[in-house]
């Protein structure tokens, strides 16, 4: 209960930034629904996102911006478990297009969750992500993402919602509503199939017209490949402003927990890994 009260106080303290204003162009370096799973205490994890936009936007979102069509986007992510309710992470997003490598700065995140969230039927948390972005990808240099996490699961299904607020600071800044959701079914141990939905409605209080909003639906599968966790999906854009065809992947690896036996090794269960619940094989959903 003490840990839960501490988590609630963090959420309340973080509420004021929601009143700020910003605006950001969205890259596709990370496409995932956070499930409140985190690394073990003292454990390092590494995950690689690689997403290819087969049919995307041919016009940049702003003058001099990055047009997504035929681009490979991704980021390595490094995470470390501080406690059983707190994890820190670092992203180094990039894009490759026309044989040119483009850096999109860096992102730092701090994630707070209900302890042992990957073993709970009802789980929750909140992630704060602070970013420095390059001019090619955003009109604002500094941004912040506030991502609440609410989810339910049983022996066969899981349903997760991330009602995200995406904030940028500066002259062109605004606060956008960009929710994500996931529903998945367990077929057998270490194998899941499901649907993931990602959207960007635009500025809070002045949503964009439907044709200018981003809405993308992905068919996804999660599985193990040796000691690696893999999430693979194919997405279809539902509006003109959405990338029409996107292929996404997440490959995760968890280093052994210091002092733990080899058989006690956990999965690469960082916030962005859809397979966090697989580390709880001996625990019912």
mmCIF file of C-alpha atoms in Angstrom:
data_model
loop_
_atom_site.group_PDB
_atom_site.id
_atom_site.type_symbol
_atom_site.label_atom_id
_atom_site.label_comp_id
_atom_site.label_asym_id
_atom_site.label_seq_id
_atom_site.Cartn_x
_atom_site.Cartn_y
_atom_site.Cartn_z
ATOM 1 C CA UNK A 1 0.000 0.000 0.000
ATOM 2 C CA UNK A 2 2.864 2.362 0.778
ATOM 3 C CA UNK A 3 4.284 1.781 -2.707
ATOM 4 C CA UNK A 4 0.864 2.401 -4.268
ATOM 5 C CA UNK A 5 0.515 5.697 -2.386
ATOM 6 C CA UNK A 6 3.977 6.698 -3.582
ATOM 7 C CA UNK A 7 3.000 5.956 -7.192
ATOM 8 C CA UNK A 8 -0.205 7.985 -6.836
ATOM 9 C CA UNK A 9 1.731 10.985 -5.479
ATOM 10 C CA UNK A 10 4.064 10.861 -8.499
ATOM 11 C CA UNK A 11 1.065 10.968 -10.845
ATOM 12 C CA UNK A 12 -0.395 13.993 -9.045
ATOM 13 C CA UNK A 13 2.911 15.865 -9.078
ATOM 14 C CA UNK A 14 3.235 15.259 -12.795
ATOM 15 C CA UNK A 15 -0.206 16.624 -13.655
ATOM 16 C CA UNK A 16 0.754 20.334 -14.046
ATOM 17 C CA UNK A 17 2.759 19.784 -17.287
ATOM 18 C CA UNK A 18 -0.509 18.792 -18.914
ATOM 19 C CA UNK A 19 -1.427 22.452 -18.795
ATOM 20 C CA UNK A 20 1.592 23.350 -20.899
ATOM 21 C CA UNK A 21 1.564 23.717 -24.640
ATOM 22 C CA UNK A 22 3.627 22.215 -27.438
ATOM 23 C CA UNK A 23 3.567 20.516 -30.784
ATOM 24 C CA UNK A 24 5.623 17.758 -32.357
ATOM 25 C CA UNK A 25 5.914 15.816 -35.572
ATOM 26 C CA UNK A 26 5.708 12.108 -34.869
ATOM 27 C CA UNK A 27 8.374 9.701 -36.054
ATOM 28 C CA UNK A 28 7.896 5.947 -36.152
ATOM 29 C CA UNK A 29 11.038 4.957 -34.260
ATOM 30 C CA UNK A 30 9.030 3.158 -31.559
ATOM 31 C CA UNK A 31 5.614 1.598 -32.108
ATOM 32 C CA UNK A 32 4.392 -0.210 -29.008
ATOM 33 C CA UNK A 33 1.800 -0.358 -26.261
ATOM 34 C CA UNK A 34 3.367 -0.184 -22.800
ATOM 35 C CA UNK A 35 2.193 -3.009 -20.544
ATOM 36 C CA UNK A 36 3.710 -1.944 -17.178
ATOM 37 C CA UNK A 37 6.335 -4.691 -17.265
ATOM 38 C CA UNK A 38 9.804 -3.588 -16.149
ATOM 39 C CA UNK A 39 13.290 -5.042 -15.728
ATOM 40 C CA UNK A 40 14.178 -6.907 -12.541
ATOM 41 C CA UNK A 41 15.895 -4.896 -9.812
ATOM 42 C CA UNK A 42 19.513 -4.377 -10.865
ATOM 43 C CA UNK A 43 18.933 -5.806 -14.349
ATOM 44 C CA UNK A 44 19.917 -4.273 -17.689
ATOM 45 C CA UNK A 45 17.834 -4.921 -20.818
ATOM 46 C CA UNK A 46 18.356 -3.908 -24.417
ATOM 47 C CA UNK A 47 15.747 -3.761 -27.161
ATOM 48 C CA UNK A 48 15.958 -2.805 -30.806
ATOM 49 C CA UNK A 49 13.039 -1.264 -32.686
ATOM 50 C CA UNK A 50 13.072 -1.400 -36.491
ATOM 51 C CA UNK A 51 10.052 -0.162 -38.459
ATOM 52 C CA UNK A 52 9.801 0.141 -42.216
ATOM 53 C CA UNK A 53 7.292 2.501 -43.835
ATOM 54 C CA UNK A 54 6.491 0.763 -47.126
ATOM 55 C CA UNK A 55 3.840 3.272 -48.167
ATOM 56 C CA UNK A 56 3.951 6.520 -46.215
ATOM 57 C CA UNK A 57 3.631 10.270 -46.387
ATOM 58 C CA UNK A 58 5.383 11.779 -49.406
ATOM 59 C CA UNK A 59 5.038 15.341 -48.180
ATOM 60 C CA UNK A 60 6.831 16.515 -45.012
ATOM 61 C CA UNK A 61 4.618 17.489 -42.031
ATOM 62 C CA UNK A 62 6.256 20.941 -41.989
ATOM 63 C CA UNK A 63 8.742 22.822 -44.239
ATOM 64 C CA UNK A 64 12.073 21.003 -44.134
ATOM 65 C CA UNK A 65 10.592 18.093 -42.198
ATOM 66 C CA UNK A 66 10.982 14.346 -42.678
ATOM 67 C CA UNK A 67 8.612 12.607 -45.092
ATOM 68 C CA UNK A 68 8.120 9.011 -43.955
ATOM 69 C CA UNK A 69 7.643 7.228 -47.293
ATOM 70 C CA UNK A 70 10.102 4.351 -47.853
ATOM 71 C CA UNK A 71 11.999 5.030 -44.630
ATOM 72 C CA UNK A 72 13.501 2.688 -42.048
ATOM 73 C CA UNK A 73 12.976 4.029 -38.541
ATOM 74 C CA UNK A 74 14.199 2.677 -35.247
ATOM 75 C CA UNK A 75 15.900 3.078 -31.928
ATOM 76 C CA UNK A 76 17.968 0.994 -29.564
ATOM 77 C CA UNK A 77 16.576 1.174 -26.054
ATOM 78 C CA UNK A 78 18.560 0.573 -22.896
ATOM 79 C CA UNK A 79 16.745 0.071 -19.593
ATOM 80 C CA UNK A 80 17.684 -0.588 -15.969
ATOM 81 C CA UNK A 81 15.488 -1.784 -13.103
ATOM 82 C CA UNK A 82 15.827 0.522 -10.099
ATOM 83 C CA UNK A 83 13.149 -1.059 -7.868
ATOM 84 C CA UNK A 84 10.182 -3.392 -8.382
ATOM 85 C CA UNK A 85 8.111 -0.304 -9.323
ATOM 86 C CA UNK A 86 10.638 1.982 -11.068
ATOM 87 C CA UNK A 87 12.672 1.671 -14.278
ATOM 88 C CA UNK A 88 14.902 4.097 -16.207
ATOM 89 C CA UNK A 89 15.448 4.025 -19.979
ATOM 90 C CA UNK A 90 17.405 5.681 -22.800
ATOM 91 C CA UNK A 91 16.490 5.842 -26.512
ATOM 92 C CA UNK A 92 18.664 6.884 -29.475
ATOM 93 C CA UNK A 93 16.127 7.222 -32.330
ATOM 94 C CA UNK A 94 17.162 7.359 -35.965
ATOM 95 C CA UNK A 95 15.892 7.031 -39.529
ATOM 96 C CA UNK A 96 17.449 5.767 -42.751
ATOM 97 C CA UNK A 97 16.180 7.040 -46.104
ATOM 98 C CA UNK A 98 17.785 7.208 -49.539
ATOM 99 C CA UNK A 99 20.964 5.682 -48.040
ATOM 100 C CA UNK A 100 21.214 8.568 -45.587
ATOM 101 C CA UNK A 101 21.370 8.058 -41.810
ATOM 102 C CA UNK A 102 19.505 10.680 -39.767
ATOM 103 C CA UNK A 103 19.720 11.031 -35.989
ATOM 104 C CA UNK A 104 16.678 12.190 -34.034
ATOM 105 C CA UNK A 105 18.513 13.147 -30.855
ATOM 106 C CA UNK A 106 17.723 11.159 -27.716
ATOM 107 C CA UNK A 107 14.981 10.334 -25.244
ATOM 108 C CA UNK A 108 15.122 9.663 -21.508
ATOM 109 C CA UNK A 109 12.277 7.938 -19.735
ATOM 110 C CA UNK A 110 11.283 7.085 -16.193
ATOM 111 C CA UNK A 111 8.560 4.499 -15.632
ATOM 112 C CA UNK A 112 6.533 3.874 -12.486
ATOM 113 C CA UNK A 113 4.254 0.814 -12.220
ATOM 114 C CA UNK A 114 2.281 -1.260 -9.771
ATOM 115 C CA UNK A 115 4.800 -3.756 -8.302
ATOM 116 C CA UNK A 116 4.881 -7.136 -10.088
ATOM 117 C CA UNK A 117 2.569 -5.748 -12.767
ATOM 118 C CA UNK A 118 3.434 -8.609 -15.136
ATOM 119 C CA UNK A 119 1.841 -11.054 -12.652
ATOM 120 C CA UNK A 120 -1.390 -9.112 -12.029
ATOM 121 C CA UNK A 121 -4.824 -9.403 -13.601
ATOM 122 C CA UNK A 122 -5.305 -5.638 -13.226
ATOM 123 C CA UNK A 123 -2.201 -3.500 -13.654
ATOM 124 C CA UNK A 124 -1.349 0.154 -14.104
ATOM 125 C CA UNK A 125 1.496 2.636 -14.266
ATOM 126 C CA UNK A 126 2.708 5.868 -15.813
ATOM 127 C CA UNK A 127 5.706 6.702 -17.980
ATOM 128 C CA UNK A 128 7.366 10.101 -18.459
ATOM 129 C CA UNK A 129 9.580 10.556 -21.487
ATOM 130 C CA UNK A 130 11.752 13.626 -22.050
ATOM 131 C CA UNK A 131 13.200 14.147 -25.526
ATOM 132 C CA UNK A 132 15.588 16.292 -27.506
ATOM 133 C CA UNK A 133 14.668 16.195 -31.207
ATOM 134 C CA UNK A 134 16.485 17.371 -34.317
ATOM 135 C CA UNK A 135 15.026 19.935 -36.773
ATOM 136 C CA UNK A 136 14.331 17.289 -39.413
ATOM 137 C CA UNK A 137 11.848 15.514 -37.140
ATOM 138 C CA UNK A 138 10.204 18.250 -35.068
ATOM 139 C CA UNK A 139 9.595 21.984 -34.967
ATOM 140 C CA UNK A 140 10.226 21.963 -31.221
ATOM 141 C CA UNK A 141 13.609 20.919 -29.858
ATOM 142 C CA UNK A 142 12.359 19.664 -26.494
ATOM 143 C CA UNK A 143 9.356 17.485 -25.802
ATOM 144 C CA UNK A 144 7.675 15.352 -23.200
ATOM 145 C CA UNK A 145 5.375 12.347 -23.370
ATOM 146 C CA UNK A 146 3.041 11.423 -20.510
ATOM 147 C CA UNK A 147 1.797 7.861 -20.936
ATOM 148 C CA UNK A 148 -0.639 6.350 -18.407
ATOM 149 C CA UNK A 149 -0.888 2.548 -18.545
ATOM 150 C CA UNK A 150 -4.074 0.644 -17.687
ATOM 151 C CA UNK A 151 -4.498 -3.048 -18.424
ATOM 152 C CA UNK A 152 -6.340 -6.276 -17.652
ATOM 153 C CA UNK A 153 -5.459 -9.895 -18.418
ATOM 154 C CA UNK A 154 -6.609 -13.434 -17.708
ATOM 155 C CA UNK A 155 -5.365 -16.855 -18.769
ATOM 156 C CA UNK A 156 -6.212 -16.271 -22.431
ATOM 157 C CA UNK A 157 -6.488 -12.556 -23.185
ATOM 158 C CA UNK A 158 -5.015 -9.176 -22.327
ATOM 159 C CA UNK A 159 -6.341 -5.676 -22.991
ATOM 160 C CA UNK A 160 -4.175 -2.565 -22.505
ATOM 161 C CA UNK A 161 -4.815 1.145 -23.038
ATOM 162 C CA UNK A 162 -2.232 3.963 -23.124
ATOM 163 C CA UNK A 163 -4.055 7.370 -23.227
ATOM 164 C CA UNK A 164 -0.952 9.361 -24.220
ATOM 165 C CA UNK A 165 -0.429 13.121 -24.011
ATOM 166 C CA UNK A 166 2.422 14.249 -26.262
ATOM 167 C CA UNK A 167 3.862 17.677 -25.426
ATOM 168 C CA UNK A 168 6.371 19.905 -27.165
ATOM 169 C CA UNK A 169 7.827 23.137 -25.790
ATOM 170 C CA UNK A 170 8.519 26.294 -27.750
ATOM 171 C CA UNK A 171 7.055 28.562 -30.404
ATOM 172 C CA UNK A 172 5.302 25.765 -32.300
ATOM 173 C CA UNK A 173 4.417 23.771 -29.200
ATOM 174 C CA UNK A 174 1.118 22.109 -28.377
ATOM 175 C CA UNK A 175 -0.245 19.194 -26.368
ATOM 176 C CA UNK A 176 -1.553 16.359 -28.560
ATOM 177 C CA UNK A 177 -3.725 13.384 -27.649
ATOM 178 C CA UNK A 178 -2.152 10.239 -29.150
ATOM 179 C CA UNK A 179 -3.678 7.103 -27.569
ATOM 180 C CA UNK A 180 -2.633 3.504 -28.154
ATOM 181 C CA UNK A 181 -4.359 0.210 -27.289
ATOM 182 C CA UNK A 182 -3.743 -3.523 -27.550
ATOM 183 C CA UNK A 183 -5.830 -6.690 -27.344
ATOM 184 C CA UNK A 184 -4.056 -10.053 -27.616
ATOM 185 C CA UNK A 185 -4.783 -13.736 -27.185
ATOM 186 C CA UNK A 186 -2.437 -16.429 -25.894
ATOM 187 C CA UNK A 187 -2.280 -19.401 -28.269
ATOM 188 C CA UNK A 188 0.349 -21.343 -26.325
ATOM 189 C CA UNK A 189 3.346 -20.672 -24.115
ATOM 190 C CA UNK A 190 5.424 -17.844 -25.567
ATOM 191 C CA UNK A 191 3.073 -17.262 -28.506
ATOM 192 C CA UNK A 192 0.488 -14.473 -28.726
ATOM 193 C CA UNK A 193 -1.484 -12.884 -31.553
ATOM 194 C CA UNK A 194 -3.446 -9.676 -31.403
ATOM 195 C CA UNK A 195 -4.324 -6.207 -32.647
ATOM 196 C CA UNK A 196 -2.702 -2.897 -31.740
ATOM 197 C CA UNK A 197 -4.144 0.535 -32.473
ATOM 198 C CA UNK A 198 -2.264 3.831 -32.628
ATOM 199 C CA UNK A 199 -3.743 7.290 -33.164
ATOM 200 C CA UNK A 200 -2.983 10.999 -33.070
ATOM 201 C CA UNK A 201 -6.065 13.184 -32.770
ATOM 202 C CA UNK A 202 -4.104 16.428 -32.773
ATOM 203 C CA UNK A 203 -4.088 19.291 -30.302
ATOM 204 C CA UNK A 204 -6.117 18.782 -27.148
ATOM 205 C CA UNK A 205 -9.119 21.106 -27.216
ATOM 206 C CA UNK A 206 -8.898 21.555 -30.980
ATOM 207 C CA UNK A 207 -8.707 18.099 -32.562
ATOM 208 C CA UNK A 208 -7.786 17.958 -36.238
ATOM 209 C CA UNK A 209 -10.406 17.006 -38.845
ATOM 210 C CA UNK A 210 -10.647 13.216 -39.242
ATOM 211 C CA UNK A 211 -8.768 13.203 -42.558
ATOM 212 C CA UNK A 212 -5.823 14.953 -40.858
ATOM 213 C CA UNK A 213 -5.736 12.609 -37.868
ATOM 214 C CA UNK A 214 -3.516 9.521 -37.735
ATOM 215 C CA UNK A 215 -5.193 6.157 -37.124
ATOM 216 C CA UNK A 216 -3.292 2.905 -37.730
ATOM 217 C CA UNK A 217 -4.281 -0.695 -36.971
ATOM 218 C CA UNK A 218 -1.630 -3.422 -36.613
ATOM 219 C CA UNK A 219 -1.932 -7.197 -36.666
ATOM 220 C CA UNK A 220 0.798 -8.421 -34.296
ATOM 221 C CA UNK A 221 2.388 -11.558 -32.938
ATOM 222 C CA UNK A 222 4.717 -12.040 -29.950
ATOM 223 C CA UNK A 223 7.030 -15.033 -29.612
ATOM 224 C CA UNK A 224 10.381 -16.245 -28.291
ATOM 225 C CA UNK A 225 13.408 -16.851 -30.503
ATOM 226 C CA UNK A 226 15.923 -18.564 -28.259
ATOM 227 C CA UNK A 227 16.684 -16.074 -25.487
ATOM 228 C CA UNK A 228 15.251 -13.160 -27.478
ATOM 229 C CA UNK A 229 11.730 -11.736 -27.213
ATOM 230 C CA UNK A 230 10.217 -10.732 -30.556
ATOM 231 C CA UNK A 231 7.205 -8.584 -31.437
ATOM 232 C CA UNK A 232 6.296 -8.363 -35.126
ATOM 233 C CA UNK A 233 3.413 -6.516 -36.738
ATOM 234 C CA UNK A 234 2.013 -5.192 -39.990
ATOM 235 C CA UNK A 235 0.011 -1.959 -39.858
ATOM 236 C CA UNK A 236 -2.513 -0.319 -42.167
ATOM 237 C CA UNK A 237 -3.275 3.406 -42.047
ATOM 238 C CA UNK A 238 -6.984 4.207 -41.888
ATOM 239 C CA UNK A 239 -6.856 7.915 -42.790
ATOM 240 C CA UNK A 240 -5.081 9.980 -45.491
ATOM 241 C CA UNK A 241 -2.723 11.469 -42.886
ATOM 242 C CA UNK A 242 -1.613 8.000 -41.718
ATOM 243 C CA UNK A 243 1.218 5.969 -43.197
ATOM 244 C CA UNK A 244 -0.588 3.400 -45.346
ATOM 245 C CA UNK A 245 1.688 0.373 -44.789
ATOM 246 C CA UNK A 246 4.133 -0.085 -41.903
ATOM 247 C CA UNK A 247 6.045 -3.177 -40.758
ATOM 248 C CA UNK A 248 7.233 -3.060 -37.147
ATOM 249 C CA UNK A 249 9.578 -5.183 -35.054
ATOM 250 C CA UNK A 250 10.860 -5.190 -31.479
ATOM 251 C CA UNK A 251 13.678 -7.561 -30.493
ATOM 252 C CA UNK A 252 14.546 -7.696 -26.780
ATOM 253 C CA UNK A 253 17.264 -9.294 -24.694
ATOM 254 C CA UNK A 254 17.588 -9.301 -20.894
ATOM 255 C CA UNK A 255 20.982 -9.656 -19.295
ATOM 256 C CA UNK A 256 21.135 -12.046 -16.314
ATOM 257 C CA UNK A 257 20.123 -10.556 -12.998
ATOM 258 C CA UNK A 258 23.260 -10.114 -10.862
ATOM 259 C CA UNK A 259 23.417 -12.845 -8.262
ATOM 260 C CA UNK A 260 20.580 -14.882 -9.784
ATOM 261 C CA UNK A 261 20.952 -18.457 -10.967
ATOM 262 C CA UNK A 262 20.827 -19.110 -14.698
ATOM 263 C CA UNK A 263 17.414 -20.747 -14.386
ATOM 264 C CA UNK A 264 16.036 -17.604 -12.761
ATOM 265 C CA UNK A 265 16.744 -15.425 -15.770
ATOM 266 C CA UNK A 266 13.926 -13.001 -16.556
ATOM 267 C CA UNK A 267 12.613 -11.967 -19.954
ATOM 268 C CA UNK A 268 13.534 -8.647 -21.546
ATOM 269 C CA UNK A 269 10.527 -7.134 -19.862
ATOM 270 C CA UNK A 270 11.011 -3.414 -20.286
ATOM 271 C CA UNK A 271 8.137 -1.019 -20.751
ATOM 272 C CA UNK A 272 8.145 -1.324 -24.512
ATOM 273 C CA UNK A 273 8.326 -5.106 -24.647
ATOM 274 C CA UNK A 274 4.921 -6.723 -25.268
ATOM 275 C CA UNK A 275 6.215 -9.979 -23.763
ATOM 276 C CA UNK A 276 6.713 -8.829 -20.185
ATOM 277 C CA UNK A 277 4.085 -11.237 -18.878
ATOM 278 C CA UNK A 278 6.043 -14.187 -20.241
ATOM 279 C CA UNK A 279 8.523 -13.878 -17.379
ATOM 280 C CA UNK A 280 5.745 -14.970 -14.992
ATOM 281 C CA UNK A 281 5.377 -18.500 -16.363
ATOM 282 C CA UNK A 282 4.858 -20.042 -12.932
ATOM 283 C CA UNK A 283 2.323 -17.401 -11.878
ATOM 284 C CA UNK A 284 -1.320 -17.422 -13.066
ATOM 285 C CA UNK A 285 -2.533 -14.334 -14.949
#
